[in-house]
PDB file of C-alpha atoms and ligand atoms in Angstrom:
ATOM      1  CA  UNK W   4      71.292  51.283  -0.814  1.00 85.00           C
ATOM      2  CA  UNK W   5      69.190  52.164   2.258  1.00 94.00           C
ATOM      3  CA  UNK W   6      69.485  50.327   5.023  1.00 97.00           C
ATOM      4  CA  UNK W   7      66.399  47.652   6.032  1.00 98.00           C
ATOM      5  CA  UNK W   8      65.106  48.549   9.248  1.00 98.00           C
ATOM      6  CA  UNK W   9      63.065  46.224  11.847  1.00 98.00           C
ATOM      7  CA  UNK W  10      59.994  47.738  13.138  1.00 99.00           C
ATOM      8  CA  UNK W  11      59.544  46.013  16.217  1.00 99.00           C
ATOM      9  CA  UNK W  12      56.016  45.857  17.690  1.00 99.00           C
ATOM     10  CA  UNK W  13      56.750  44.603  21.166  1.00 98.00           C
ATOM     11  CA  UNK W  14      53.790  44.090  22.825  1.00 98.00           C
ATOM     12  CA  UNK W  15      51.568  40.902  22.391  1.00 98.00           C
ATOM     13  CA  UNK W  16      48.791  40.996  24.590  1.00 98.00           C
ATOM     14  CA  UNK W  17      44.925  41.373  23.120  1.00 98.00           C
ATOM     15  CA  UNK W  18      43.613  43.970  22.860  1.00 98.00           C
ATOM     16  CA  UNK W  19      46.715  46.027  22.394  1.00 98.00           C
ATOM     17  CA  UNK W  20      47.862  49.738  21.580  1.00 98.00           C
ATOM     18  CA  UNK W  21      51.252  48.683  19.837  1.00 98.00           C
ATOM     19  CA  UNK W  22      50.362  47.906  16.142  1.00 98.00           C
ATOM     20  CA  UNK W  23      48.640  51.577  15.957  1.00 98.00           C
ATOM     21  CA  UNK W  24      52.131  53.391  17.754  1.00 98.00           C
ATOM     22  CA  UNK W  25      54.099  51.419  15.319  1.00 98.00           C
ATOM     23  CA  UNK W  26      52.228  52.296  12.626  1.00 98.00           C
ATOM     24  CA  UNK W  27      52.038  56.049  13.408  1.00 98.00           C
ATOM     25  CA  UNK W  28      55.769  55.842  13.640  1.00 98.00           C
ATOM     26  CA  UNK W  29      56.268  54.259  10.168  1.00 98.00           C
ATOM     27  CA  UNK W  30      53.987  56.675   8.912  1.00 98.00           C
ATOM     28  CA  UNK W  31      55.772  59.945  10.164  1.00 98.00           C
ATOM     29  CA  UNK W  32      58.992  58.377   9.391  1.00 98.00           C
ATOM     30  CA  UNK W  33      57.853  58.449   5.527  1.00 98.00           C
ATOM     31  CA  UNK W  34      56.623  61.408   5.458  1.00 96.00           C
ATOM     32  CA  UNK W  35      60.234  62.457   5.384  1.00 97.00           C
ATOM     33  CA  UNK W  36      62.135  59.226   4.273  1.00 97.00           C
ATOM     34  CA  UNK W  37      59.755  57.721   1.461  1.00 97.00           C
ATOM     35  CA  UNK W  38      62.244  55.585   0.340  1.00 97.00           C
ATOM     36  CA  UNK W  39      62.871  54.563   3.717  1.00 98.00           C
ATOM     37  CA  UNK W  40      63.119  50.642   3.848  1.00 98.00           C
ATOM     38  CA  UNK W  41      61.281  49.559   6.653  1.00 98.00           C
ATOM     39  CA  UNK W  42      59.642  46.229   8.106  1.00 98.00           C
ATOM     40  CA  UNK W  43      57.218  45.707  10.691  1.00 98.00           C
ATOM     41  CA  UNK W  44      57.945  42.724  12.915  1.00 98.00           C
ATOM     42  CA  UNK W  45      55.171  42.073  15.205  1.00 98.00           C
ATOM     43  CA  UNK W  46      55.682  39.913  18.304  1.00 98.00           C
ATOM     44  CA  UNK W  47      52.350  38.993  18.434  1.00 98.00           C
ATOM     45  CA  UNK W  48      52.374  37.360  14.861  1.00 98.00           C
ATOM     46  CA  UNK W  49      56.007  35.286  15.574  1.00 98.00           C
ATOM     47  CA  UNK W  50      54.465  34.247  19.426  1.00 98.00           C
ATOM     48  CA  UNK W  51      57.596  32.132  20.300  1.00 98.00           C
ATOM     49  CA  UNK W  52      57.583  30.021  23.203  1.00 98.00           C
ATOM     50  CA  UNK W  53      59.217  30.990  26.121  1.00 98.00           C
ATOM     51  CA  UNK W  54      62.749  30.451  25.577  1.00 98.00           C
ATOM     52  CA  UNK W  55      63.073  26.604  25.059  1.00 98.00           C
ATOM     53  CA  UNK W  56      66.731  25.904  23.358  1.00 98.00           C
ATOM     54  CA  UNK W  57      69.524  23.996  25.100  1.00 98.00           C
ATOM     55  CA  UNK W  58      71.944  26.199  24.065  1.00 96.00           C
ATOM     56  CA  UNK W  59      73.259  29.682  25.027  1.00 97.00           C
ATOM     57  CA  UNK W  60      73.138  31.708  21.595  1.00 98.00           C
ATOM     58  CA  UNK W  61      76.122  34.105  22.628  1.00 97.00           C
ATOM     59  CA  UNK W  62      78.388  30.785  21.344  1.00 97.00           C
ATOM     60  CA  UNK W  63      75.897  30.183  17.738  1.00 98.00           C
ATOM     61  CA  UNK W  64      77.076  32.005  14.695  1.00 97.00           C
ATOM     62  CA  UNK W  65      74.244  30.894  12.057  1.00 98.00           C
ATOM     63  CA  UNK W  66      70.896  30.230  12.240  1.00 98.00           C
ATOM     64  CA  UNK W  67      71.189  26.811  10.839  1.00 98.00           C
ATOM     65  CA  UNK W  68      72.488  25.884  14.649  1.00 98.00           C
ATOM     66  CA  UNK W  69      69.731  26.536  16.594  1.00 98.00           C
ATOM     67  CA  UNK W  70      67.812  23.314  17.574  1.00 98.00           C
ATOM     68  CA  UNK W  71      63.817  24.742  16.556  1.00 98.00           C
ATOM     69  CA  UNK W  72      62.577  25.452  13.606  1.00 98.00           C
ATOM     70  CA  UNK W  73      61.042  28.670  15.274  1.00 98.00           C
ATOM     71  CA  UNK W  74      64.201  29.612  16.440  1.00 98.00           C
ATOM     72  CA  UNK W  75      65.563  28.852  13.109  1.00 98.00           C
ATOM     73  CA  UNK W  76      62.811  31.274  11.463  1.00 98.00           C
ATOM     74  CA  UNK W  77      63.558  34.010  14.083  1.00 99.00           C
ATOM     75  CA  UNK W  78      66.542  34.134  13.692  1.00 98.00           C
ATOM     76  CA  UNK W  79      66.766  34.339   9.667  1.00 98.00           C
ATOM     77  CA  UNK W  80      64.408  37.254  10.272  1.00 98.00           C
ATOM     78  CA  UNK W  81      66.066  39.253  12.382  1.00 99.00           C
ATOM     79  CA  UNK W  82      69.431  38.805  10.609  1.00 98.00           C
ATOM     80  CA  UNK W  83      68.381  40.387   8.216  1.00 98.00           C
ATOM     81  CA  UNK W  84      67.987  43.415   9.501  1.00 98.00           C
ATOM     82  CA  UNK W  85      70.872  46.378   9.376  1.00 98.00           C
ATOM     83  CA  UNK W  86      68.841  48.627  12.216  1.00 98.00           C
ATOM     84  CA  UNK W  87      66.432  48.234  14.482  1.00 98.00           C
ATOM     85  CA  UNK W  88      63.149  50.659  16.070  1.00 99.00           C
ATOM     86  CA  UNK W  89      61.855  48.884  18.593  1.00 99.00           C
ATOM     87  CA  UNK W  90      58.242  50.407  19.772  1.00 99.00           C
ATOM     88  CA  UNK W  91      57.619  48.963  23.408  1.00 99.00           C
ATOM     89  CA  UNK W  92      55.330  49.703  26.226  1.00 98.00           C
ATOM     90  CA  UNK W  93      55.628  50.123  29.866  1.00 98.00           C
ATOM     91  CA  UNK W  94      54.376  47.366  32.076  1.00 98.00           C
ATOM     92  CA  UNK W  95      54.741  47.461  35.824  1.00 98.00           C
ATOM     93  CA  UNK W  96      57.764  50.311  35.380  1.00 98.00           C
ATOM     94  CA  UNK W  97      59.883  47.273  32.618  1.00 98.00           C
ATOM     95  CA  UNK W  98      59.419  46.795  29.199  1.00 98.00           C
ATOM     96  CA  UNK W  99      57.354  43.619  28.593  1.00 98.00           C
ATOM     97  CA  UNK W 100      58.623  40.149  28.670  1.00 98.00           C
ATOM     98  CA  UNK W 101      57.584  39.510  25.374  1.00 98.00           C
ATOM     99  CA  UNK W 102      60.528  41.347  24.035  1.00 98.00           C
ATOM    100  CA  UNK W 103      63.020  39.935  26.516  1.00 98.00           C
ATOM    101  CA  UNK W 104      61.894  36.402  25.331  1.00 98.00           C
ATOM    102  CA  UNK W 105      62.330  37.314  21.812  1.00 99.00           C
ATOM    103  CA  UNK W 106      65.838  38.928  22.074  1.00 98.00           C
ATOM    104  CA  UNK W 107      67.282  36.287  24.483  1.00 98.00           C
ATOM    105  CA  UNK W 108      66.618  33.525  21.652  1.00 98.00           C
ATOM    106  CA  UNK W 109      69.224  35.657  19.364  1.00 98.00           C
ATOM    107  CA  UNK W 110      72.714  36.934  19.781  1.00 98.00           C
ATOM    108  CA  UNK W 111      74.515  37.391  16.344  1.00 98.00           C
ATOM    109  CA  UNK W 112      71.957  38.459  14.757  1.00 98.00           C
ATOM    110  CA  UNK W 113      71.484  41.818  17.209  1.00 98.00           C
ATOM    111  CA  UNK W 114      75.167  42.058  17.206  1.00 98.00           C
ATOM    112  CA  UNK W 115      76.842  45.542  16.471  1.00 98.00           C
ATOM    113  CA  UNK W 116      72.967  46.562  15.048  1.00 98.00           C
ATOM    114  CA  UNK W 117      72.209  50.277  15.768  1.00 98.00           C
ATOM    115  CA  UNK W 118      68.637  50.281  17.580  1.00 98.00           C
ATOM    116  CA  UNK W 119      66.115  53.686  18.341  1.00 98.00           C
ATOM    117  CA  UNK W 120      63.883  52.671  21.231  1.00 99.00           C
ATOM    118  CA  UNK W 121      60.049  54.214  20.963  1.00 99.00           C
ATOM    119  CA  UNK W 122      58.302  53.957  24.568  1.00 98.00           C
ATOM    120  CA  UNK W 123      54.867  54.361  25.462  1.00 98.00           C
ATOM    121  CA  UNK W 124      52.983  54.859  28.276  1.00 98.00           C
ATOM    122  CA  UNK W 125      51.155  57.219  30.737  1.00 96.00           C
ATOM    123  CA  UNK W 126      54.165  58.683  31.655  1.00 97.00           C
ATOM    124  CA  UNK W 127      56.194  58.002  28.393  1.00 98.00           C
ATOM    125  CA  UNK W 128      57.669  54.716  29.271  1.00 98.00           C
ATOM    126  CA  UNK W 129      61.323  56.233  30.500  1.00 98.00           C
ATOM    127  CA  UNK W 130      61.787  52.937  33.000  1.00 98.00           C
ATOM    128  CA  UNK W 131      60.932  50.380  29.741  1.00 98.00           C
ATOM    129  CA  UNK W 132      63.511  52.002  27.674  1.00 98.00           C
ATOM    130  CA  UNK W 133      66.071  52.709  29.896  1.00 98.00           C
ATOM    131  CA  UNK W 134      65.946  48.711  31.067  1.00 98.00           C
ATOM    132  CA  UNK W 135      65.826  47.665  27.360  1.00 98.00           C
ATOM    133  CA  UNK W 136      68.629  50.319  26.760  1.00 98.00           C
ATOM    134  CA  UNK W 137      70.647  48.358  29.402  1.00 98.00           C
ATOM    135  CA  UNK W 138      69.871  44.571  27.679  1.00 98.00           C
ATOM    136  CA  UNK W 139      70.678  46.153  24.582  1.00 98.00           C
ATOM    137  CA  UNK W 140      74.339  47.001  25.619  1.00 98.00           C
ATOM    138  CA  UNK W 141      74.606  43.687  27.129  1.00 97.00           C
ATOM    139  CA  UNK W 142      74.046  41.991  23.348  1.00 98.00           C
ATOM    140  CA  UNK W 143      76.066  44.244  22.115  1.00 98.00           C
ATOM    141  CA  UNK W 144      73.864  46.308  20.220  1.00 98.00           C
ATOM    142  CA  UNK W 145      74.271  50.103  19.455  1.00 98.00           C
ATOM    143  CA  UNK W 146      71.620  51.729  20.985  1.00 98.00           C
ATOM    144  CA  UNK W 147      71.031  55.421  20.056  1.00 98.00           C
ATOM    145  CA  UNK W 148      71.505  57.702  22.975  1.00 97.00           C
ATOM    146  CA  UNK W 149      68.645  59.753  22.300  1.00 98.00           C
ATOM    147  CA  UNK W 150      65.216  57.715  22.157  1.00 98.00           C
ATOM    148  CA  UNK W 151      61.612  58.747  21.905  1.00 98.00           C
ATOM    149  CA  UNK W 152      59.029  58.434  24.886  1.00 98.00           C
ATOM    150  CA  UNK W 153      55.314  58.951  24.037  1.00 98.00           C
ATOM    151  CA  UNK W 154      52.960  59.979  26.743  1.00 98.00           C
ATOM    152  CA  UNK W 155      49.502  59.125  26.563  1.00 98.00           C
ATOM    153  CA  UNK W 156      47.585  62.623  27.528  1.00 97.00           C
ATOM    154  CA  UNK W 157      44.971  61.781  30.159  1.00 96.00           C
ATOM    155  CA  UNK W 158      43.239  58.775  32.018  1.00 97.00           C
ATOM    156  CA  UNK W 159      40.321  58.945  28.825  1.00 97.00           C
ATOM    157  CA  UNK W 160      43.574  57.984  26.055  1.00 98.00           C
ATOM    158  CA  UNK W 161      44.909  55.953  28.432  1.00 97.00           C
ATOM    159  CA  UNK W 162      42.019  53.932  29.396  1.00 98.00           C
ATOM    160  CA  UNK W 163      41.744  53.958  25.089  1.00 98.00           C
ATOM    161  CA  UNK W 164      45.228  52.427  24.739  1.00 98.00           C
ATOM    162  CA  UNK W 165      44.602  49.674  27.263  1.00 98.00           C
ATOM    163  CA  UNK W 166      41.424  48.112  25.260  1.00 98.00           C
ATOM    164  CA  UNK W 167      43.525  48.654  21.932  1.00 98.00           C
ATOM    165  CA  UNK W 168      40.571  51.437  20.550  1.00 98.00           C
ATOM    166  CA  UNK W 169      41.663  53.865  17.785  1.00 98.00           C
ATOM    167  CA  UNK W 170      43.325  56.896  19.190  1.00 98.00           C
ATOM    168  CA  UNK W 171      43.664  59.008  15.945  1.00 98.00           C
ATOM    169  CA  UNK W 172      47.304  59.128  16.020  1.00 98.00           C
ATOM    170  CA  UNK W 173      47.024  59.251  12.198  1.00 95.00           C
ATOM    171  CA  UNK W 174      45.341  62.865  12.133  1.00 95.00           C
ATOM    172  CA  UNK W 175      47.083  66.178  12.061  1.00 92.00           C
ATOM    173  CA  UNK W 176      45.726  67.058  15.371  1.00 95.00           C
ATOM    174  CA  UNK W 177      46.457  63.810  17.005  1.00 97.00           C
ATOM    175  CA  UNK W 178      47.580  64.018  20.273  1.00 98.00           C
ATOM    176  CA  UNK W 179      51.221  62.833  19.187  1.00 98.00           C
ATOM    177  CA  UNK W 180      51.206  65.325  15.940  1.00 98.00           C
ATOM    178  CA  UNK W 181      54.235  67.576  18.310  1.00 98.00           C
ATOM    179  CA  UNK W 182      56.367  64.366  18.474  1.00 98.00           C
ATOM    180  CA  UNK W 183      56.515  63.964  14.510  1.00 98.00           C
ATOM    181  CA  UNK W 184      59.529  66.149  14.101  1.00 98.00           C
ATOM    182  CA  UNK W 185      61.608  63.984  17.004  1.00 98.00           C
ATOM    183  CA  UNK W 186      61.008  61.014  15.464  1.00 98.00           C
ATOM    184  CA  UNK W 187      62.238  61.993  12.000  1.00 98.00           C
ATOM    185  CA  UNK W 188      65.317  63.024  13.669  1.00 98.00           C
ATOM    186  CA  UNK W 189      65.817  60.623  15.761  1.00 98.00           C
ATOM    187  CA  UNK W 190      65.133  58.026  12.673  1.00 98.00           C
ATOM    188  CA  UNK W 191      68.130  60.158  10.395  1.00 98.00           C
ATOM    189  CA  UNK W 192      70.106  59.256  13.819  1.00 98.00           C
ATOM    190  CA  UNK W 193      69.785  55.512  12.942  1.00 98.00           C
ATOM    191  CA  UNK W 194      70.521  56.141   9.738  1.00 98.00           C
ATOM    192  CA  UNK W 195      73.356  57.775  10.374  1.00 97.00           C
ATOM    193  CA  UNK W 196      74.360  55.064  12.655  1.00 98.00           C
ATOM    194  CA  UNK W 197      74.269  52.037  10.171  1.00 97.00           C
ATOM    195  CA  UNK W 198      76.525  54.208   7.445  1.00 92.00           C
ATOM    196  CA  UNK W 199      79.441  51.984   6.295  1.00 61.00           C
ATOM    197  CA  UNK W 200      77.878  48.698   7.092  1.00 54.00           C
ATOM    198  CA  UNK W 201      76.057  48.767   3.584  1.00 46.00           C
ATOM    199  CA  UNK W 202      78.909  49.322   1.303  1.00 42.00           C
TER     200      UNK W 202
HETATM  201  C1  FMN V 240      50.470  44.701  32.538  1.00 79.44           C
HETATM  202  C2  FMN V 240      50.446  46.194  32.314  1.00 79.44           C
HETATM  203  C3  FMN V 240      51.240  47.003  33.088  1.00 79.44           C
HETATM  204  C4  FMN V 240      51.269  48.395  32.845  1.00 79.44           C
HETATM  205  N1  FMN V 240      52.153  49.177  33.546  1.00 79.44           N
HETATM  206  C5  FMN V 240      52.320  50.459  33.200  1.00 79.44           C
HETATM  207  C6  FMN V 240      53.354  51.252  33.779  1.00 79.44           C
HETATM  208  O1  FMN V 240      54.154  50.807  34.575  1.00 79.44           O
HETATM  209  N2  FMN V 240      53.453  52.539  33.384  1.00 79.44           N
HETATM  210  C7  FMN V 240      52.610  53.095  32.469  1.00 79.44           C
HETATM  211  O2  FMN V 240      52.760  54.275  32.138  1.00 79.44           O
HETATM  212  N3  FMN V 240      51.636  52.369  31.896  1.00 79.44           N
HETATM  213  C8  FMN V 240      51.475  51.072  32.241  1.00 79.44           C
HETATM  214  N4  FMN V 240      50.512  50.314  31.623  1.00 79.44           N
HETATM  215  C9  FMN V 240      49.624  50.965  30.649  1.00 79.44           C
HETATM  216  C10 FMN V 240      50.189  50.807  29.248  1.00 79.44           C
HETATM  217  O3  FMN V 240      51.091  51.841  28.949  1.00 79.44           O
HETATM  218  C11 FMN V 240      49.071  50.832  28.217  1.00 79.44           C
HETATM  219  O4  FMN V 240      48.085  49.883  28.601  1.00 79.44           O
HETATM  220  C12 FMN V 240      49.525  50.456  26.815  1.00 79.44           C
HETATM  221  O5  FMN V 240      48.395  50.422  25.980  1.00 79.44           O
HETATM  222  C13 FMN V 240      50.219  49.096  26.815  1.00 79.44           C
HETATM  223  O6  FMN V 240      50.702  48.801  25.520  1.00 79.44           O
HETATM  224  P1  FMN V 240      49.974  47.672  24.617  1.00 79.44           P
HETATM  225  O7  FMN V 240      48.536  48.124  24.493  1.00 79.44           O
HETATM  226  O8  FMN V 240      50.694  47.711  23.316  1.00 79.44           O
HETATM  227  O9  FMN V 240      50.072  46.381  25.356  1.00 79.44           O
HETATM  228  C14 FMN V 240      50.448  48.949  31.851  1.00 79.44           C
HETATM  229  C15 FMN V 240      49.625  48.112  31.092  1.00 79.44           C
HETATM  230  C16 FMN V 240      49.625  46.753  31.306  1.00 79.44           C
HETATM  231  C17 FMN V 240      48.773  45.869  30.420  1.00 79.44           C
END
């Protein structure tokens, strides 16, 4: 059975660039992998509340223990998951603090889970992934050594991204079309990684 991969859209803000990049990534991926079994999970749709539970949730081992419902919710959703892509941004040289909230509310459910960090920005978003690399190892999650950073080309794309306007990733001669072939890789990598935990 293939494994069921999270597709996590990190960002939250409005307007935003992330539910395009996530979707051009899904795409490419099934270009190769059409039977790929993949999920989008957008931050901006779950919005939790900074974190608000009286608990630490290294010590909670179902989701039935957490004290709110959204929690609750959260956390059935992202056990479900065997692997993870998570498609952030760069703010300020860190990966937003949408995505810290929403991984600090979990801890079994990351647990041992093979993740492929996308980053975006005008210089790729290198200092997002490698601090989300770091927070990964720290709740225990595999992340994949080799990741994928996406450079906006130019202040006209960038200034694009920022107000969330189409920026034709879709086409064959979008400005990401070179970056296809990495991703597919990168996605057999996760793949690879989850092998044994679906027997
Ligand atoms: C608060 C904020 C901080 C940003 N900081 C950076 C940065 O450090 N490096 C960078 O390359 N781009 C930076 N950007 C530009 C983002 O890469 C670009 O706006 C992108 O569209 C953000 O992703 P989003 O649209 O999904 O929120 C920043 C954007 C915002 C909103």
């Amino acid at each position: 059975m293939a494994p069921l991969i999270g597709l996590i859209t990190c960002s939250q803000r409005t307007p935003r660039a992330g539910p395009q990049v996530s979707s051009f990534i899904h795409k490419t991926i099934l270009q190769s992998y059409p039977t790929a079994d993949i999920s989008t999970v957008d931050l901006a749709e779950w919005n939790l509340p900074m974190y608000n539970e009286p608990g630490i949730p290294a010590y909670i081992t179902s989701s039935d223990q957490y004290v709110h419902e959204h929690t609750k919710a959260w956390s059935r959703e992202i056990a479900r998951y065997d692997a993870f892509i998570f498609v952030t941004p760069q703010y300020n040289w860190g990966y937003p603090a949408s995505i810290k909230n929403a991984i600090d509310y979990l801890f079994f459910e990351w647990k041992e889970k093979p993740a492929l960090i996308v980053s975006y920005g005008g210089h790729g978003g290198g200092k997002a992934a490698a601090q989300l690399r770091q927070v990964m190892e720290g709740i225990r999650m595999k992340p994949l050594e080799r990741m994928v950073a996406l450079t906006f080309p130019g202040v006209e794309n960038a200034t694009k991204a920022v107000k969330g306007e189409d920026l034709g990733l879709d086409s064959e001669e979008g400005f990401w079309a070179g970056e296809r072939e990495g991703i597919r890789e990168a996605f057999g990598e996760l793949v690879s990684a989850t092998e044994g935990k679906n027997e």
